[in-house]
Each structure stands twice: as structure tokens, then as C-alpha cells.
Amino acid sequence: MYQFSYLKAQSISEAVTALSSNPESKIIAGGMTLIPTMKQRLASPEQLIDIRHLEELKHIKIESNNILIGSISSHFEVSTSDIVNEHMPSLAKLAEGIGDPHVRYMGTIGGAISNNDPTADYPAACLGLGATISTSKREVKAEDFFLNLFETSLEEDEIVTQISFPVIKNSCYMKFPNPASRYAMAGVFVSKSDTEIRVAVTGAGEAGVFRWKEMEDALSKDWSVTTAESVKLSSEGVMSDIHGNSDYRANLVNVMAIRAVEKLINEH
Ligand SMILES: Cc1cc2nc3c(=O)[nH]c(=O)nc-3n(C[C@H](O)[C@H](O)[C@H](O)COP(=O)(O)OP(=O)(O)OC[C@H]3O[C@@H](n4cnc5c(N)ncnc54)[C@H](O)[C@@H]3O)c2cc1C
């Protein structure tokens, strides 16, 4: 490791001021991605601004049929939250399936979405449920937040403070995890509310998480497993790497989507 300074921020505003005053500084939350990245010299911030202990960012509550999750809530806290388990078990299950116990205790929801790894799970829930992301500056719809691989609409001096998920009980996440890391080889989040059906895909898109419109349109016309089986994701634009080529991944997405719809139809 090389030299850097460390600031234990006492408030969101102190963290924002520190971020704005030095473009070479970075927020650290769980450190699950940032620390390994620094060890590999892929990032070399001059200053780490620690927000993990800020009480104002640590909550899970329900208000006006939205689950509000403070950005430093760990995956473990989300997966074991009574509120999340009661109102949106799909989200609890998603959090429970992230990485390993160490990653779930340390990793945070805010860090996960800010990092926007193309194989991360939470981006699929955000798009699949139509979440709103609150930052130190504004509120952003999930559609406008995730831009590309490891790229979000966050500005340099902006901090994610809270994620608001509309409660849609009729929702399900199916993931085929990479056996080594548990990141998604393909993950599909399906939700069916009174007004719309959403299908969000992670782990597969060359530009990261995306909404699978063709599947959404087909399921909106006919909500059935047969329909889910009939729509095939084209392998064009699907990632290909040492873990699997694009045809393989596209097929995994199809299978995960069918499983999610099947589960929802059987349960509701
Ligand atoms: C072995 C391993 C397995 C994993 N498996 C999975 C998996 O199966 N599924 C999955 O989805 N993820 C997985 N992860 C990722 C993990 O879930 C973490 O969520 C992720 O590493 C980032 O969260 P963090 O809190 O550790 O962020 P950090 O590492 O602290 O930060 C990551 C990035 O986000 C920025 N950041 C952090 N918090 C904020 C904020 N509030 N506002 C603005 N910017 C912020 C930081 O500056 C940094 O650039 C895995 C990680 C590891 C190491």
C-alpha cells in the first residue's frame, strides 16, 4: 500500500466538503471493492473519506409504501431486516445471495450501486423495482443513475445517501452466481405492480445493467411462463469473458427470467 490520508467524516456535509476540496479523494464505505482496487494500484486516492459510521446514513424504514434504505446499510442488515423480509422478501433474498459472509457484513448498498459493477446484484433491484436514489444533492431515478460499466451519473463530489424502493411484493430475483465470487453470471429481477411489469438484467450487458423491454412488453400482454419461454435475449451486446461467452450468458438470462416468472406465478 502507498501513503494516503484518512478522514473519519463526522457528517454528510463534512464528507461532501472534503470530497469537493480534493478531486483525488474518495469515499470509503465497506471498502470491499475500493481496498482491493487500491492494493492492485487500479485506484490511488490521496485521501479516503470514511462514511461508514454516519448514523444519518444507517436506517431501514418504511414510509408511504416505500422501503427507505440508508446507503451504509450492509448487505447483512438488508437481508436480515424485518421490514425488508416482511414487505419485500425478494430484496432480502437478493442481499442474502451477495458474496460471502465477510462481504455481506462489510459491503454496503450505497457502495454497491455507486460502484455499478456490471455483475452486481443491487443495480438489478433498483431498475427492476423503479427505485429512487437520493444523494447529497438530488434524487435520481434508477434509469438515470446507471450509465455504463462502473459508471453512474454521480458527480465527483456527490454521495449516495439513501435508496428508496417502492414496495412491490410481486417481485422476484433469480441469479446464476459465479461459483467463485458469487457475483452474477446472470441475474434477472422481475416485478409486477398494478401499473407495470419490469424485467431488469445484470451480469450480462456489455454496458451493465439494463431493462429487457422485449420481455417486459411480452409479459405485459400475457403474464405467463409460456410467454417468458418464448422471448429470447439476443447475444448481441451480451458480455463474453473467461467465465462464459455471450451465447451462454444470453441463455442463462433466459433461464433466470423463466424461473422468476414461474416462481411469481406459482406463489401469487
Ligand atoms: C469477494 C467478493 C465477492 C462479492 N460478491 C458480490 C456479489 O455476489 N454480488 C454483488 O452485488 N456484489 C458483490 N461484491 C461487491 C460487494 O457487494 C460490495 O457491495 C461492493 O464491493 C461495494 O460496496 P462497499 O460498501 O464495500 O464500497 P467501497 O468498496 O467502500 O466503495 C466502492 C466505490 O463506491 C464509492 N462509494 C461507496 N459508498 C458510496 C456512497 N455512499 N456514495 C458515493 N460513492 C460511494 C467508493 O468511493 C468507491 O469508488 C463482492 C465483493 C467481493 C470482494
Coordinates of C-alpha atoms and ligand atoms in Angstrom, one line a residue:
M1 CA 0.0 0.0 0.0
Y2 CA 1.1 3.6 -0.6
Q3 CA 0.6 6.6 1.6
F4 CA -2.8 8.3 1.8
S5 CA -4.7 10.3 4.4
Y6 CA -7.8 9.2 6.2
L7 CA -10.7 11.3 7.3
K8 CA -13.4 9.9 9.5
A9 CA -16.2 12.2 8.5
Q10 CA -18.5 13.5 11.3
S11 CA -21.4 14.4 8.9
I12 CA -22.5 14.1 5.3
S13 CA -21.7 17.8 4.8
E14 CA -18.1 17.3 6.1
A15 CA -17.7 14.4 3.7
V16 CA -19.0 16.4 0.8
T17 CA -16.7 19.4 1.7
A18 CA -13.7 17.1 1.8
L19 CA -14.7 15.5 -1.5
S20 CA -15.1 18.8 -3.2
S21 CA -11.9 20.3 -1.9
N22 CA -9.7 17.4 -3.2
P23 CA -10.6 15.7 -6.5
E24 CA -8.1 13.0 -5.6
S25 CA -10.1 11.9 -2.6
K26 CA -12.6 9.0 -2.5
I27 CA -15.5 7.9 -0.2
I28 CA -15.0 4.6 1.5
A29 CA -18.0 2.7 2.8
G30 CA -17.5 -1.0 3.2
G31 CA -14.1 -1.0 1.4
M32 CA -14.9 -4.3 -0.2
T33 CA -14.2 -3.0 -3.7
L34 CA -12.1 0.0 -3.0
I35 CA -9.4 -1.6 -0.9
P36 CA -8.6 -4.4 -3.3
T37 CA -8.6 -1.9 -6.1
M38 CA -6.1 0.2 -4.3
K39 CA -4.0 -2.8 -3.5
Q40 CA -3.9 -3.6 -7.2
R41 CA -2.9 0.1 -7.9
L42 CA -6.0 0.5 -10.0
A43 CA -7.0 3.4 -7.8
S44 CA -4.7 5.6 -5.8
P45 CA -6.7 8.2 -3.9
E46 CA -4.8 10.8 -1.9
Q47 CA -7.5 10.8 0.8
L48 CA -10.1 8.3 2.0
I49 CA -13.2 9.8 3.4
D50 CA -14.9 7.3 5.7
I51 CA -18.7 7.5 6.0
R52 CA -19.4 4.0 7.3
H53 CA -20.2 5.1 10.9
L54 CA -22.5 8.0 10.0
E55 CA -25.8 7.3 11.8
E56 CA -27.7 9.6 9.4
L57 CA -26.9 7.1 6.6
K58 CA -27.8 4.0 8.6
H59 CA -31.6 3.2 8.6
I60 CA -34.1 0.8 7.1
K61 CA -37.6 2.0 7.3
I62 CA -40.9 2.0 5.5
E63 CA -42.8 5.2 4.6
S64 CA -45.7 5.7 2.2
N65 CA -45.3 2.2 0.8
N66 CA -41.6 2.7 0.1
I67 CA -38.7 1.0 1.8
L68 CA -36.0 3.5 2.5
I69 CA -32.5 2.1 3.0
G70 CA -29.7 4.3 4.2
S71 CA -26.6 4.0 1.9
I72 CA -24.3 2.5 4.5
S73 CA -26.7 -0.4 5.4
S74 CA -24.8 -3.6 4.9
H75 CA -26.0 -6.4 2.8
F76 CA -26.4 -8.4 6.0
E77 CA -28.6 -5.7 7.6
V78 CA -30.8 -5.6 4.5
S79 CA -31.0 -9.4 4.3
T80 CA -32.0 -9.7 8.0
S81 CA -34.2 -6.6 8.2
D82 CA -37.7 -7.5 9.5
I83 CA -39.1 -4.7 7.4
V84 CA -37.5 -5.9 4.2
N85 CA -38.3 -9.5 4.8
E86 CA -42.0 -8.7 5.6
H87 CA -42.6 -6.2 2.8
M88 CA -40.2 -7.2 0.0
P89 CA -38.7 -10.6 0.5
S90 CA -37.2 -10.5 -3.0
L91 CA -34.8 -7.8 -1.9
A92 CA -33.8 -9.6 1.3
K93 CA -33.1 -12.7 -0.7
L94 CA -31.0 -10.7 -3.2
A95 CA -28.9 -9.3 -0.3
E96 CA -28.5 -12.7 1.2
G97 CA -27.1 -14.0 -2.0
I98 CA -24.3 -11.5 -2.3
G99 CA -20.7 -12.7 -2.0
D100 CA -19.8 -14.4 1.3
P101 CA -20.4 -13.6 5.0
H102 CA -17.5 -11.2 5.1
V103 CA -18.6 -9.3 2.1
R104 CA -22.2 -9.2 3.4
Y105 CA -21.1 -7.8 6.8
M106 CA -18.9 -5.1 5.3
G107 CA -20.3 -4.3 1.9
T108 CA -22.9 -1.6 1.7
I109 CA -25.8 -0.9 -0.6
G110 CA -24.6 2.6 -1.4
G111 CA -21.1 1.3 -2.3
A112 CA -22.6 -1.5 -4.4
I113 CA -24.7 0.9 -6.6
S114 CA -22.0 3.6 -6.7
N115 CA -19.5 1.1 -8.0
N116 CA -22.0 -0.2 -10.6
D117 CA -20.2 -3.4 -11.3
P118 CA -21.9 -5.0 -14.3
T119 CA -22.3 -8.2 -12.4
A120 CA -23.5 -6.7 -9.1
D121 CA -27.0 -7.6 -7.8
Y122 CA -28.5 -4.4 -6.4
P123 CA -28.5 -2.5 -9.7
A124 CA -31.0 -5.1 -11.0
A125 CA -33.2 -4.5 -8.0
C126 CA -33.0 -0.7 -8.4
L127 CA -34.0 -0.9 -12.1
G128 CA -36.4 -3.8 -11.6
L129 CA -38.4 -2.0 -8.9
G130 CA -38.0 1.5 -10.2
A131 CA -36.0 2.8 -7.2
T132 CA -35.1 6.4 -6.5
I133 CA -31.6 7.1 -5.4
S134 CA -31.1 10.1 -3.0
T135 CA -27.7 11.8 -3.0
S136 CA -26.2 14.7 -1.1
K137 CA -27.5 16.9 -4.0
R138 CA -30.7 15.4 -5.5
E139 CA -32.9 12.5 -6.2
V140 CA -32.2 10.3 -9.3
K141 CA -34.4 7.7 -10.9
A142 CA -32.6 4.3 -11.2
E143 CA -32.9 4.7 -15.0
D144 CA -30.8 7.8 -15.0
F145 CA -28.3 6.6 -12.4
F146 CA -26.7 3.6 -14.0
L147 CA -24.9 4.8 -17.1
N148 CA -22.3 2.2 -18.2
L149 CA -19.8 -0.3 -16.8
F150 CA -18.6 1.0 -13.4
E151 CA -20.2 4.4 -14.4
T152 CA -23.0 6.2 -12.8
S153 CA -24.4 9.7 -13.0
L154 CA -22.8 10.6 -9.6
E155 CA -20.7 13.7 -9.8
E156 CA -17.3 13.8 -8.2
D157 CA -18.5 15.5 -5.0
E158 CA -21.8 13.6 -4.7
I159 CA -22.6 10.9 -2.1
V160 CA -25.4 8.4 -2.2
T161 CA -27.4 8.8 1.0
Q162 CA -30.5 6.6 0.5
I163 CA -32.2 4.2 -1.8
S164 CA -36.0 4.2 -1.9
F165 CA -37.7 1.1 -3.2
P166 CA -41.4 1.1 -3.9
V167 CA -42.9 -1.9 -2.2
I168 CA -43.8 -4.4 -4.9
K169 CA -44.4 -7.7 -3.2
N170 CA -44.9 -9.4 -6.5
S171 CA -41.2 -9.4 -7.3
C172 CA -38.5 -12.0 -7.6
Y173 CA -34.8 -12.1 -8.2
M174 CA -33.1 -15.1 -9.8
K175 CA -29.4 -15.3 -10.1
F176 CA -26.9 -17.7 -11.5
P177 CA -23.9 -16.9 -9.4
N178 CA -20.3 -17.3 -10.4
P179 CA -19.2 -20.2 -8.3
A180 CA -16.0 -18.5 -7.1
S181 CA -17.1 -14.9 -6.4
R182 CA -20.9 -15.2 -6.2
Y183 CA -21.2 -12.2 -8.5
A184 CA -24.0 -12.7 -11.1
M185 CA -23.2 -14.6 -14.3
A186 CA -26.8 -13.6 -15.0
G187 CA -29.3 -12.1 -12.7
V188 CA -32.9 -11.2 -13.5
F189 CA -35.2 -9.1 -11.4
V190 CA -38.9 -9.3 -12.3
S191 CA -41.6 -7.1 -10.7
K192 CA -45.3 -6.9 -11.4
S193 CA -47.1 -4.0 -9.9
D194 CA -50.7 -2.7 -10.6
T195 CA -49.3 -0.5 -13.3
E196 CA -46.3 -2.2 -15.0
I197 CA -44.1 -5.2 -15.4
R198 CA -40.3 -4.6 -15.1
V199 CA -37.6 -7.0 -16.0
A200 CA -34.0 -5.9 -15.2
V201 CA -30.9 -7.9 -16.1
T202 CA -27.5 -7.8 -14.5
G203 CA -24.3 -9.8 -15.2
A204 CA -24.9 -9.9 -18.9
G205 CA -25.0 -6.5 -20.6
E206 CA -21.8 -5.1 -22.1
A207 CA -22.9 -1.7 -20.8
G208 CA -24.0 -3.1 -17.5
V209 CA -27.5 -3.5 -16.0
F210 CA -30.4 -3.0 -18.4
R211 CA -34.2 -3.3 -18.6
W212 CA -35.2 -6.1 -21.0
K213 CA -38.0 -4.2 -22.8
E214 CA -38.9 -7.1 -25.2
M215 CA -39.6 -9.4 -22.3
E216 CA -41.5 -6.6 -20.4
D217 CA -43.7 -6.0 -23.4
A218 CA -44.4 -9.6 -24.0
L219 CA -45.2 -10.3 -20.3
S220 CA -47.4 -7.2 -20.1
K221 CA -49.6 -8.6 -22.9
D222 CA -49.6 -12.1 -21.5
W223 CA -48.3 -12.8 -18.0
S224 CA -47.4 -16.5 -18.3
V225 CA -44.4 -18.8 -18.2
T226 CA -45.1 -19.8 -21.8
T227 CA -44.6 -16.1 -22.8
A228 CA -41.4 -15.9 -20.8
E229 CA -40.2 -19.1 -22.5
S230 CA -41.0 -17.6 -26.0
V231 CA -38.8 -14.5 -25.7
K232 CA -35.1 -15.0 -26.3
L233 CA -32.4 -12.5 -25.4
S234 CA -30.1 -11.8 -28.4
S235 CA -26.5 -12.5 -27.6
E236 CA -25.6 -9.2 -29.3
G237 CA -24.4 -6.8 -26.7
V238 CA -24.1 -9.6 -24.1
M239 CA -20.7 -9.9 -22.3
S240 CA -18.3 -12.6 -23.2
D241 CA -15.4 -13.4 -20.9
I242 CA -13.4 -16.3 -19.4
H243 CA -16.5 -17.2 -17.3
G244 CA -18.8 -17.7 -20.3
N245 CA -19.4 -16.5 -23.8
S246 CA -22.3 -14.3 -24.9
D247 CA -24.5 -17.1 -26.2
Y248 CA -24.1 -18.9 -22.9
R249 CA -24.8 -15.8 -20.9
A250 CA -27.8 -14.9 -23.0
N251 CA -29.2 -18.3 -22.4
L252 CA -28.6 -18.0 -18.7
V253 CA -30.6 -14.8 -18.7
N254 CA -33.5 -16.6 -20.5
V255 CA -33.4 -19.3 -17.9
M256 CA -33.3 -16.9 -14.9
A257 CA -36.2 -14.9 -16.4
I258 CA -38.3 -18.0 -16.8
R259 CA -37.6 -19.2 -13.3
A260 CA -38.5 -15.8 -11.8
V261 CA -41.8 -15.6 -13.7
E262 CA -42.6 -19.2 -12.8
K263 CA -41.9 -18.6 -9.1
L264 CA -44.1 -15.4 -9.1
I265 CA -47.0 -17.2 -10.9
N266 CA -46.8 -20.2 -8.5
E267 CA -46.7 -18.0 -5.4
H268 CA -49.3 -15.4 -6.2
Ligands
LIG1 C1 -15.2 -11.4 -2.8 C2 -16.3 -10.5 -3.2 C3 -17.5 -11.0 -3.6 C4 -18.5 -10.2 -4.0 N1 -19.7 -10.7 -4.4 C5 -20.7 -9.9 -4.8 C6 -21.9 -10.4 -5.3 O1 -22.1 -11.6 -5.4 N2 -22.9 -9.5 -5.7 C7 -22.7 -8.2 -5.6 O2 -23.6 -7.4 -6.0 N3 -21.5 -7.7 -5.1 C8 -20.6 -8.5 -4.7 N4 -19.4 -7.9 -4.2 C9 -19.3 -6.4 -4.0 C10 -19.8 -6.0 -2.6 O3 -21.1 -6.4 -2.5 C11 -19.8 -4.5 -2.3 O4 -21.0 -4.0 -2.2 C12 -19.1 -3.7 -3.2 O5 -17.7 -4.2 -3.1 C13 -19.0 -2.2 -2.8 O6 -19.5 -1.8 -1.6 P1 -18.6 -1.2 -0.4 O7 -19.6 -0.7 0.6 O8 -17.6 -2.2 0.0 O9 -18.0 0.0 -1.2 P2 -16.5 0.6 -1.2 O10 -15.5 -0.5 -1.6 O11 -16.2 1.3 0.1 O12 -16.6 1.6 -2.4 C14 -16.8 1.3 -3.7 C15 -16.9 2.5 -4.6 O13 -18.1 3.2 -4.3 C16 -17.8 4.5 -3.8 N5 -18.8 4.7 -2.7 C17 -19.0 3.9 -1.7 N6 -20.1 4.4 -1.0 C18 -20.5 5.5 -1.6 C19 -21.6 6.4 -1.4 N7 -22.4 6.2 -0.4 N8 -21.7 7.4 -2.3 C20 -20.9 7.6 -3.3 N9 -19.9 6.8 -3.6 C21 -19.7 5.7 -2.7 C22 -16.3 4.5 -3.3 O14 -15.7 5.8 -3.4 C23 -15.8 3.5 -4.3 O15 -15.4 4.2 -5.5 C24 -18.4 -8.8 -3.9 C25 -17.2 -8.2 -3.4 C26 -16.1 -9.1 -3.1 C27 -14.9 -8.5 -2.5

